[in-house]
């Protein structure tokens, strides 16, 4: 398998073609961004940590029967994935109030939610990833009602798998973002699951172990990511 041309460069990853049209290579960069790319910094080793962390999450989910794009980790910064046609939506799962939900609805960060909340956003930095309801998704032709139902089912299942997995490692899964794509008529989990795309709080101290450390200038960003990786690698 040969690495080919750059297909797409995002804020935190690059996607390359390969000589097999069904496979892509994803390279994790050290760039950290927030506020739709307004705040940007290079954080040495972040890409290496996120590649390892995402690989471990994908492996766990695949083992539990969740279809993901992950095939294998290739090296420190790269993983081999199934080529997907990405649906340009972010699926956000929330267990505890934080971030934009707290702001919009006036809820204290850390406030419990009576049920898990699912949100859909359009992936569009210029428009600041506006929230979509089911009508918007149909009106824009982003995904069929069946695909939306499948993404909701998978997002809730992933939450049900991730929460206890992380709880065993003394990490509270506050919220996270998923992206899905199509391959041969089926929906697969794509993108990444990492401290860039999740809120992780230490179960004992409540300390933030995710990209909020960067967004809010708390310092120790990659130390927190390394701590997440260390806990994921612990045999439990
Ligand atoms: P929010 O509270 O800012 O809406 O974020 C909810 C979750 O989604 C949080 O875990 C961070 C993640 N997220 C992304 O991964 N990418 C994004 O562009 C945004 C806005 C959030
Ligand atoms: N990922 C988005 C950005 O880079 C927003 C965020 O995660 O805060 O701007």
PDB file of C-alpha atoms and ligand atoms in Angstrom:
ATOM      1  CA  UNK A   1       0.000   0.000   0.000  1.00  0.00           C
ATOM      2  CA  UNK A   2       1.515   3.288  -1.196  1.00  0.00           C
ATOM      3  CA  UNK A   3       0.776   6.745   0.205  1.00  0.00           C
ATOM      4  CA  UNK A   4      -0.583   9.019  -2.518  1.00  0.00           C
ATOM      5  CA  UNK A   5      -1.498  12.703  -2.940  1.00  0.00           C
ATOM      6  CA  UNK A   6      -2.925  14.914  -0.225  1.00  0.00           C
ATOM      7  CA  UNK A   7      -6.712  14.735  -0.545  1.00  0.00           C
ATOM      8  CA  UNK A   8      -7.736  17.176   2.174  1.00  0.00           C
ATOM      9  CA  UNK A   9      -6.113  19.246   4.893  1.00  0.00           C
ATOM     10  CA  UNK A  10      -8.178  20.104   7.940  1.00  0.00           C
ATOM     11  CA  UNK A  11      -7.256  22.033  11.069  1.00  0.00           C
ATOM     12  CA  UNK A  12      -5.885  19.023  12.976  1.00  0.00           C
ATOM     13  CA  UNK A  13      -5.405  16.321  10.321  1.00  0.00           C
ATOM     14  CA  UNK A  14      -4.336  15.653   6.756  1.00  0.00           C
ATOM     15  CA  UNK A  15      -5.980  12.963   4.630  1.00  0.00           C
ATOM     16  CA  UNK A  16      -3.983  11.242   1.866  1.00  0.00           C
ATOM     17  CA  UNK A  17      -5.064   9.025  -0.983  1.00  0.00           C
ATOM     18  CA  UNK A  18      -3.429   5.616  -1.364  1.00  0.00           C
ATOM     19  CA  UNK A  19      -2.942   3.347  -4.374  1.00  0.00           C
ATOM     20  CA  UNK A  20      -6.087   1.531  -3.188  1.00  0.00           C
ATOM     21  CA  UNK A  21      -9.160   3.725  -3.876  1.00  0.00           C
ATOM     22  CA  UNK A  22     -10.962   2.224  -0.868  1.00  0.00           C
ATOM     23  CA  UNK A  23      -8.275   3.332   1.618  1.00  0.00           C
ATOM     24  CA  UNK A  24      -7.036   6.667   2.941  1.00  0.00           C
ATOM     25  CA  UNK A  25      -4.198   7.591   5.299  1.00  0.00           C
ATOM     26  CA  UNK A  26      -4.988  10.076   8.087  1.00  0.00           C
ATOM     27  CA  UNK A  27      -2.077  12.061   9.536  1.00  0.00           C
ATOM     28  CA  UNK A  28      -2.557  13.782  12.903  1.00  0.00           C
ATOM     29  CA  UNK A  29      -0.973  17.259  13.088  1.00  0.00           C
ATOM     30  CA  UNK A  30       0.290  19.132  16.152  1.00  0.00           C
ATOM     31  CA  UNK A  31      -1.879  22.153  15.335  1.00  0.00           C
ATOM     32  CA  UNK A  32      -4.504  23.050  17.918  1.00  0.00           C
ATOM     33  CA  UNK A  33      -7.322  25.406  16.970  1.00  0.00           C
ATOM     34  CA  UNK A  34     -10.400  26.749  18.700  1.00  0.00           C
ATOM     35  CA  UNK A  35     -13.222  29.184  17.989  1.00  0.00           C
ATOM     36  CA  UNK A  36     -13.458  28.082  14.354  1.00  0.00           C
ATOM     37  CA  UNK A  37      -9.766  28.418  13.769  1.00  0.00           C
ATOM     38  CA  UNK A  38      -9.443  31.924  15.281  1.00  0.00           C
ATOM     39  CA  UNK A  39      -7.097  30.682  18.027  1.00  0.00           C
ATOM     40  CA  UNK A  40      -4.257  28.535  16.713  1.00  0.00           C
ATOM     41  CA  UNK A  41      -1.071  27.077  18.178  1.00  0.00           C
ATOM     42  CA  UNK A  42       1.412  24.272  17.552  1.00  0.00           C
ATOM     43  CA  UNK A  43       1.496  21.873  20.517  1.00  0.00           C
ATOM     44  CA  UNK A  44       4.489  19.560  20.225  1.00  0.00           C
ATOM     45  CA  UNK A  45       3.471  15.897  20.157  1.00  0.00           C
ATOM     46  CA  UNK A  46      -0.315  16.500  20.214  1.00  0.00           C
ATOM     47  CA  UNK A  47      -0.735  14.660  16.899  1.00  0.00           C
ATOM     48  CA  UNK A  48       1.229  11.666  18.155  1.00  0.00           C
ATOM     49  CA  UNK A  49      -0.908  11.480  21.303  1.00  0.00           C
ATOM     50  CA  UNK A  50      -4.213  11.874  19.435  1.00  0.00           C
ATOM     51  CA  UNK A  51      -3.279   9.219  16.853  1.00  0.00           C
ATOM     52  CA  UNK A  52      -2.663   6.724  19.675  1.00  0.00           C
ATOM     53  CA  UNK A  53      -5.722   7.761  21.675  1.00  0.00           C
ATOM     54  CA  UNK A  54      -8.054   7.653  18.656  1.00  0.00           C
ATOM     55  CA  UNK A  55      -6.676   4.234  17.616  1.00  0.00           C
ATOM     56  CA  UNK A  56      -7.460   2.823  21.082  1.00  0.00           C
ATOM     57  CA  UNK A  57     -11.012   4.201  21.049  1.00  0.00           C
ATOM     58  CA  UNK A  58     -11.647   2.913  17.514  1.00  0.00           C
ATOM     59  CA  UNK A  59     -10.331  -0.544  18.450  1.00  0.00           C
ATOM     60  CA  UNK A  60     -12.562  -0.725  21.517  1.00  0.00           C
ATOM     61  CA  UNK A  61     -15.645   0.388  19.562  1.00  0.00           C
ATOM     62  CA  UNK A  62     -14.921  -1.977  16.673  1.00  0.00           C
ATOM     63  CA  UNK A  63     -14.547  -4.832  19.133  1.00  0.00           C
ATOM     64  CA  UNK A  64     -18.046  -3.993  20.359  1.00  0.00           C
ATOM     65  CA  UNK A  65     -19.450  -4.092  16.806  1.00  0.00           C
ATOM     66  CA  UNK A  66     -19.521  -0.372  15.941  1.00  0.00           C
ATOM     67  CA  UNK A  67     -18.640   0.183  12.264  1.00  0.00           C
ATOM     68  CA  UNK A  68     -15.720   2.638  12.110  1.00  0.00           C
ATOM     69  CA  UNK A  69     -13.337   3.746   9.372  1.00  0.00           C
ATOM     70  CA  UNK A  70     -10.299   2.599  11.382  1.00  0.00           C
ATOM     71  CA  UNK A  71      -8.178  -0.184   9.895  1.00  0.00           C
ATOM     72  CA  UNK A  72      -4.815   0.086  11.648  1.00  0.00           C
ATOM     73  CA  UNK A  73      -2.260   2.433  13.108  1.00  0.00           C
ATOM     74  CA  UNK A  74       0.617   2.802  10.640  1.00  0.00           C
ATOM     75  CA  UNK A  75       3.131   4.823  12.651  1.00  0.00           C
ATOM     76  CA  UNK A  76       3.349   7.557  15.305  1.00  0.00           C
ATOM     77  CA  UNK A  77       1.206  10.045  13.399  1.00  0.00           C
ATOM     78  CA  UNK A  78      -0.695   8.048  10.800  1.00  0.00           C
ATOM     79  CA  UNK A  79      -3.556   5.580  10.644  1.00  0.00           C
ATOM     80  CA  UNK A  80      -4.972   3.645   7.702  1.00  0.00           C
ATOM     81  CA  UNK A  81      -8.719   4.116   7.302  1.00  0.00           C
ATOM     82  CA  UNK A  82     -11.551   3.093   5.020  1.00  0.00           C
ATOM     83  CA  UNK A  83     -12.299   5.805   2.438  1.00  0.00           C
ATOM     84  CA  UNK A  84     -15.612   7.393   3.410  1.00  0.00           C
ATOM     85  CA  UNK A  85     -17.786  10.002   1.811  1.00  0.00           C
ATOM     86  CA  UNK A  86     -17.989  12.257   4.879  1.00  0.00           C
ATOM     87  CA  UNK A  87     -21.379  13.718   5.773  1.00  0.00           C
ATOM     88  CA  UNK A  88     -20.611  17.397   6.561  1.00  0.00           C
ATOM     89  CA  UNK A  89     -22.294  17.365   9.953  1.00  0.00           C
ATOM     90  CA  UNK A  90     -21.038  17.186  13.535  1.00  0.00           C
ATOM     91  CA  UNK A  91     -23.025  14.911  15.835  1.00  0.00           C
ATOM     92  CA  UNK A  92     -22.620  16.073  19.426  1.00  0.00           C
ATOM     93  CA  UNK A  93     -23.512  13.868  22.392  1.00  0.00           C
ATOM     94  CA  UNK A  94     -23.892  15.468  25.828  1.00  0.00           C
ATOM     95  CA  UNK A  95     -24.159  13.762  29.208  1.00  0.00           C
ATOM     96  CA  UNK A  96     -23.484  16.797  31.423  1.00  0.00           C
ATOM     97  CA  UNK A  97     -24.024  20.507  30.707  1.00  0.00           C
ATOM     98  CA  UNK A  98     -20.870  22.316  29.534  1.00  0.00           C
ATOM     99  CA  UNK A  99     -19.531  24.581  26.802  1.00  0.00           C
ATOM    100  CA  UNK A 100     -21.987  25.974  24.271  1.00  0.00           C
ATOM    101  CA  UNK A 101     -24.989  24.174  25.834  1.00  0.00           C
ATOM    102  CA  UNK A 102     -24.326  25.867  29.185  1.00  0.00           C
ATOM    103  CA  UNK A 103     -24.018  29.242  27.465  1.00  0.00           C
ATOM    104  CA  UNK A 104     -27.107  28.897  25.262  1.00  0.00           C
ATOM    105  CA  UNK A 105     -29.451  27.524  27.926  1.00  0.00           C
ATOM    106  CA  UNK A 106     -27.966  29.252  30.979  1.00  0.00           C
ATOM    107  CA  UNK A 107     -26.974  26.013  32.707  1.00  0.00           C
ATOM    108  CA  UNK A 108     -24.052  25.797  35.130  1.00  0.00           C
ATOM    109  CA  UNK A 109     -21.126  23.776  33.759  1.00  0.00           C
ATOM    110  CA  UNK A 110     -21.381  20.379  35.395  1.00  0.00           C
ATOM    111  CA  UNK A 111     -25.171  20.533  35.801  1.00  0.00           C
ATOM    112  CA  UNK A 112     -26.695  17.081  35.271  1.00  0.00           C
ATOM    113  CA  UNK A 113     -29.010  16.538  32.289  1.00  0.00           C
ATOM    114  CA  UNK A 114     -32.166  14.444  32.753  1.00  0.00           C
ATOM    115  CA  UNK A 115     -31.367  12.597  29.521  1.00  0.00           C
ATOM    116  CA  UNK A 116     -28.537  12.357  27.004  1.00  0.00           C
ATOM    117  CA  UNK A 117     -28.729  15.223  24.508  1.00  0.00           C
ATOM    118  CA  UNK A 118     -27.940  14.817  20.793  1.00  0.00           C
ATOM    119  CA  UNK A 119     -27.234  17.805  18.565  1.00  0.00           C
ATOM    120  CA  UNK A 120     -26.406  18.164  14.876  1.00  0.00           C
ATOM    121  CA  UNK A 121     -24.250  21.005  13.561  1.00  0.00           C
ATOM    122  CA  UNK A 122     -23.369  21.885   9.991  1.00  0.00           C
ATOM    123  CA  UNK A 123     -19.601  21.635   9.475  1.00  0.00           C
ATOM    124  CA  UNK A 124     -18.889  25.157   8.287  1.00  0.00           C
ATOM    125  CA  UNK A 125     -16.388  27.390  10.120  1.00  0.00           C
ATOM    126  CA  UNK A 126     -17.446  30.565   8.264  1.00  0.00           C
ATOM    127  CA  UNK A 127     -20.995  30.107   9.553  1.00  0.00           C
ATOM    128  CA  UNK A 128     -19.660  28.958  12.981  1.00  0.00           C
ATOM    129  CA  UNK A 129     -21.045  25.411  12.647  1.00  0.00           C
ATOM    130  CA  UNK A 130     -24.748  26.338  12.984  1.00  0.00           C
ATOM    131  CA  UNK A 131     -27.037  23.881  14.745  1.00  0.00           C
ATOM    132  CA  UNK A 132     -29.364  21.858  12.507  1.00  0.00           C
ATOM    133  CA  UNK A 133     -32.685  20.202  13.281  1.00  0.00           C
ATOM    134  CA  UNK A 134     -34.143  17.292  11.316  1.00  0.00           C
ATOM    135  CA  UNK A 135     -35.951  19.655   8.943  1.00  0.00           C
ATOM    136  CA  UNK A 136     -32.747  21.543   8.127  1.00  0.00           C
ATOM    137  CA  UNK A 137     -30.944  18.269   7.420  1.00  0.00           C
ATOM    138  CA  UNK A 138     -33.650  17.245   4.935  1.00  0.00           C
ATOM    139  CA  UNK A 139     -33.970  20.742   3.443  1.00  0.00           C
ATOM    140  CA  UNK A 140     -30.218  20.868   2.744  1.00  0.00           C
ATOM    141  CA  UNK A 141     -30.163  17.244   1.530  1.00  0.00           C
ATOM    142  CA  UNK A 142     -27.345  16.393   3.937  1.00  0.00           C
ATOM    143  CA  UNK A 143     -28.535  12.890   4.862  1.00  0.00           C
ATOM    144  CA  UNK A 144     -31.665  10.768   4.421  1.00  0.00           C
ATOM    145  CA  UNK A 145     -34.029  10.231   7.390  1.00  0.00           C
ATOM    146  CA  UNK A 146     -32.739   6.624   7.551  1.00  0.00           C
ATOM    147  CA  UNK A 147     -29.144   7.839   7.697  1.00  0.00           C
ATOM    148  CA  UNK A 148     -30.013  10.353  10.426  1.00  0.00           C
ATOM    149  CA  UNK A 149     -31.702   7.591  12.446  1.00  0.00           C
ATOM    150  CA  UNK A 150     -28.649   5.357  11.997  1.00  0.00           C
ATOM    151  CA  UNK A 151     -26.260   8.128  13.102  1.00  0.00           C
ATOM    152  CA  UNK A 152     -28.409   8.751  16.190  1.00  0.00           C
ATOM    153  CA  UNK A 153     -28.471   5.037  17.016  1.00  0.00           C
ATOM    154  CA  UNK A 154     -24.691   4.743  16.586  1.00  0.00           C
ATOM    155  CA  UNK A 155     -23.969   7.962  18.543  1.00  0.00           C
ATOM    156  CA  UNK A 156     -26.006   6.729  21.534  1.00  0.00           C
ATOM    157  CA  UNK A 157     -24.415   3.289  21.330  1.00  0.00           C
ATOM    158  CA  UNK A 158     -20.925   4.825  21.225  1.00  0.00           C
ATOM    159  CA  UNK A 159     -21.822   6.907  24.291  1.00  0.00           C
ATOM    160  CA  UNK A 160     -23.034   3.775  26.107  1.00  0.00           C
ATOM    161  CA  UNK A 161     -19.713   2.061  25.306  1.00  0.00           C
ATOM    162  CA  UNK A 162     -17.391   4.995  26.000  1.00  0.00           C
ATOM    163  CA  UNK A 163     -18.890   6.063  29.335  1.00  0.00           C
ATOM    164  CA  UNK A 164     -18.166   2.903  31.358  1.00  0.00           C
ATOM    165  CA  UNK A 165     -14.854   2.365  29.514  1.00  0.00           C
ATOM    166  CA  UNK A 166     -13.730   5.821  30.653  1.00  0.00           C
ATOM    167  CA  UNK A 167     -15.331   5.600  34.077  1.00  0.00           C
ATOM    168  CA  UNK A 168     -13.130   2.571  34.808  1.00  0.00           C
ATOM    169  CA  UNK A 169     -10.198   4.868  34.088  1.00  0.00           C
ATOM    170  CA  UNK A 170     -11.500   7.631  36.395  1.00  0.00           C
ATOM    171  CA  UNK A 171     -12.582   9.842  33.497  1.00  0.00           C
ATOM    172  CA  UNK A 172     -16.049  11.389  33.199  1.00  0.00           C
ATOM    173  CA  UNK A 173     -17.280  11.701  29.617  1.00  0.00           C
ATOM    174  CA  UNK A 174     -19.007  15.102  29.652  1.00  0.00           C
ATOM    175  CA  UNK A 175     -19.648  15.459  25.915  1.00  0.00           C
ATOM    176  CA  UNK A 176     -18.091  14.650  22.541  1.00  0.00           C
ATOM    177  CA  UNK A 177     -18.352  15.203  18.801  1.00  0.00           C
ATOM    178  CA  UNK A 178     -18.607  12.535  16.108  1.00  0.00           C
ATOM    179  CA  UNK A 179     -18.515  12.596  12.318  1.00  0.00           C
ATOM    180  CA  UNK A 180     -19.920   9.895  10.094  1.00  0.00           C
ATOM    181  CA  UNK A 181     -19.505   8.947   6.454  1.00  0.00           C
ATOM    182  CA  UNK A 182     -20.841   6.576   3.829  1.00  0.00           C
ATOM    183  CA  UNK A 183     -19.247   3.581   2.183  1.00  0.00           C
ATOM    184  CA  UNK A 184     -21.187   1.192  -0.042  1.00  0.00           C
ATOM    185  CA  UNK A 185     -24.527   2.324   1.321  1.00  0.00           C
ATOM    186  CA  UNK A 186     -23.549   1.887   4.982  1.00  0.00           C
ATOM    187  CA  UNK A 187     -22.798   4.490   7.668  1.00  0.00           C
ATOM    188  CA  UNK A 188     -19.409   4.334   9.406  1.00  0.00           C
ATOM    189  CA  UNK A 189     -17.921   6.380  12.240  1.00  0.00           C
ATOM    190  CA  UNK A 190     -15.161   8.567  10.768  1.00  0.00           C
ATOM    191  CA  UNK A 191     -12.897  11.423  11.895  1.00  0.00           C
ATOM    192  CA  UNK A 192     -11.420  10.919  15.392  1.00  0.00           C
ATOM    193  CA  UNK A 193     -12.259  10.475  19.047  1.00  0.00           C
ATOM    194  CA  UNK A 194      -9.649  12.272  21.148  1.00  0.00           C
ATOM    195  CA  UNK A 195      -9.257  15.007  23.770  1.00  0.00           C
ATOM    196  CA  UNK A 196      -9.610  17.454  20.836  1.00  0.00           C
ATOM    197  CA  UNK A 197     -13.177  16.287  20.246  1.00  0.00           C
ATOM    198  CA  UNK A 198     -14.381  15.290  23.726  1.00  0.00           C
ATOM    199  CA  UNK A 199     -14.697  16.818  27.178  1.00  0.00           C
ATOM    200  CA  UNK A 200     -12.994  14.549  29.704  1.00  0.00           C
ATOM    201  CA  UNK A 201     -13.042  15.424  33.416  1.00  0.00           C
ATOM    202  CA  UNK A 202     -10.975  13.618  36.027  1.00  0.00           C
ATOM    203  CA  UNK A 203     -13.462  11.734  38.206  1.00  0.00           C
ATOM    204  CA  UNK A 204     -11.738  12.654  41.460  1.00  0.00           C
ATOM    205  CA  UNK A 205     -10.721  16.279  41.035  1.00  0.00           C
ATOM    206  CA  UNK A 206     -12.909  17.424  38.125  1.00  0.00           C
ATOM    207  CA  UNK A 207      -9.720  18.575  36.397  1.00  0.00           C
ATOM    208  CA  UNK A 208     -10.128  19.085  32.645  1.00  0.00           C
ATOM    209  CA  UNK A 209      -8.204  16.548  30.544  1.00  0.00           C
ATOM    210  CA  UNK A 210      -9.138  17.868  27.076  1.00  0.00           C
ATOM    211  CA  UNK A 211      -8.967  20.756  24.612  1.00  0.00           C
ATOM    212  CA  UNK A 212     -10.745  23.109  27.040  1.00  0.00           C
ATOM    213  CA  UNK A 213      -7.254  23.497  28.572  1.00  0.00           C
ATOM    214  CA  UNK A 214      -6.234  25.110  25.257  1.00  0.00           C
ATOM    215  CA  UNK A 215      -9.517  26.980  24.619  1.00  0.00           C
ATOM    216  CA  UNK A 216      -9.446  28.500  28.125  1.00  0.00           C
ATOM    217  CA  UNK A 217      -5.662  29.002  28.447  1.00  0.00           C
ATOM    218  CA  UNK A 218      -5.357  26.630  31.401  1.00  0.00           C
ATOM    219  CA  UNK A 219      -1.908  25.340  30.358  1.00  0.00           C
ATOM    220  CA  UNK A 220      -0.678  21.741  30.500  1.00  0.00           C
ATOM    221  CA  UNK A 221      -2.587  20.751  27.352  1.00  0.00           C
ATOM    222  CA  UNK A 222      -0.371  17.928  26.093  1.00  0.00           C
ATOM    223  CA  UNK A 223       0.340  16.740  29.652  1.00  0.00           C
ATOM    224  CA  UNK A 224      -3.423  16.225  30.028  1.00  0.00           C
ATOM    225  CA  UNK A 225      -3.615  14.370  26.684  1.00  0.00           C
ATOM    226  CA  UNK A 226      -0.664  12.173  27.761  1.00  0.00           C
ATOM    227  CA  UNK A 227      -2.484  11.402  31.004  1.00  0.00           C
ATOM    228  CA  UNK A 228      -5.577  10.309  29.038  1.00  0.00           C
ATOM    229  CA  UNK A 229      -3.400   8.017  26.888  1.00  0.00           C
ATOM    230  CA  UNK A 230      -1.701   6.600  29.983  1.00  0.00           C
ATOM    231  CA  UNK A 231      -5.065   5.749  31.542  1.00  0.00           C
ATOM    232  CA  UNK A 232      -6.358   4.182  28.301  1.00  0.00           C
ATOM    233  CA  UNK A 233      -3.278   1.976  28.104  1.00  0.00           C
ATOM    234  CA  UNK A 234      -3.737   0.739  31.683  1.00  0.00           C
ATOM    235  CA  UNK A 235      -5.176  -2.750  31.698  1.00  0.00           C
ATOM    236  CA  UNK A 236      -8.526  -2.635  33.515  1.00  0.00           C
TER     237      UNK A 236
HETATM  238  P1  LIG B   1     -19.463  22.780  22.496  1.00  0.00           P
HETATM  239  O1  LIG B   1     -19.913  22.756  23.922  1.00  0.00           O
HETATM  240  O2  LIG B   1     -18.452  23.836  22.191  1.00  0.00           O
HETATM  241  O3  LIG B   1     -20.636  22.831  21.540  1.00  0.00           O
HETATM  242  O4  LIG B   1     -18.716  21.380  22.219  1.00  0.00           O
HETATM  243  C1  LIG B   1     -19.338  20.143  22.463  1.00  0.00           C
HETATM  244  C2  LIG B   1     -18.339  19.021  22.237  1.00  0.00           C
HETATM  245  O5  LIG B   1     -17.987  18.900  20.885  1.00  0.00           O
HETATM  246  C3  LIG B   1     -17.030  19.200  22.991  1.00  0.00           C
HETATM  247  O6  LIG B   1     -16.631  17.919  23.478  1.00  0.00           O
HETATM  248  C4  LIG B   1     -16.050  19.672  21.967  1.00  0.00           C
HETATM  249  C5  LIG B   1     -16.584  19.077  20.686  1.00  0.00           C
HETATM  250  N1  LIG B   1     -16.404  19.950  19.540  1.00  0.00           N
HETATM  251  C6  LIG B   1     -15.574  19.581  18.505  1.00  0.00           C
HETATM  252  O7  LIG B   1     -14.944  18.523  18.551  1.00  0.00           O
HETATM  253  N2  LIG B   1     -15.444  20.407  17.432  1.00  0.00           N
HETATM  254  C7  LIG B   1     -16.118  21.565  17.320  1.00  0.00           C
HETATM  255  O8  LIG B   1     -15.976  22.291  16.326  1.00  0.00           O
HETATM  256  C8  LIG B   1     -16.989  21.946  18.403  1.00  0.00           C
HETATM  257  C9  LIG B   1     -17.749  23.237  18.362  1.00  0.00           C
HETATM  258  C10 LIG B   1     -17.090  21.101  19.470  1.00  0.00           C
HETATM  259  N1  LIG B   2     -12.567  22.598  16.377  1.00  0.00           N
HETATM  260  C1  LIG B   2     -13.050  23.949  16.309  1.00  0.00           C
HETATM  261  C2  LIG B   2     -11.937  24.905  15.892  1.00  0.00           C
HETATM  262  O1  LIG B   2     -10.860  24.497  15.616  1.00  0.00           O
HETATM  263  C3  LIG B   2     -13.741  24.418  17.537  1.00  0.00           C
HETATM  264  C4  LIG B   2     -13.380  23.838  18.869  1.00  0.00           C
HETATM  265  O2  LIG B   2     -13.131  22.646  18.991  1.00  0.00           O
HETATM  266  O3  LIG B   2     -13.416  24.607  19.844  1.00  0.00           O
HETATM  267  O4  LIG B   2     -12.081  26.093  15.826  1.00  0.00           O
END
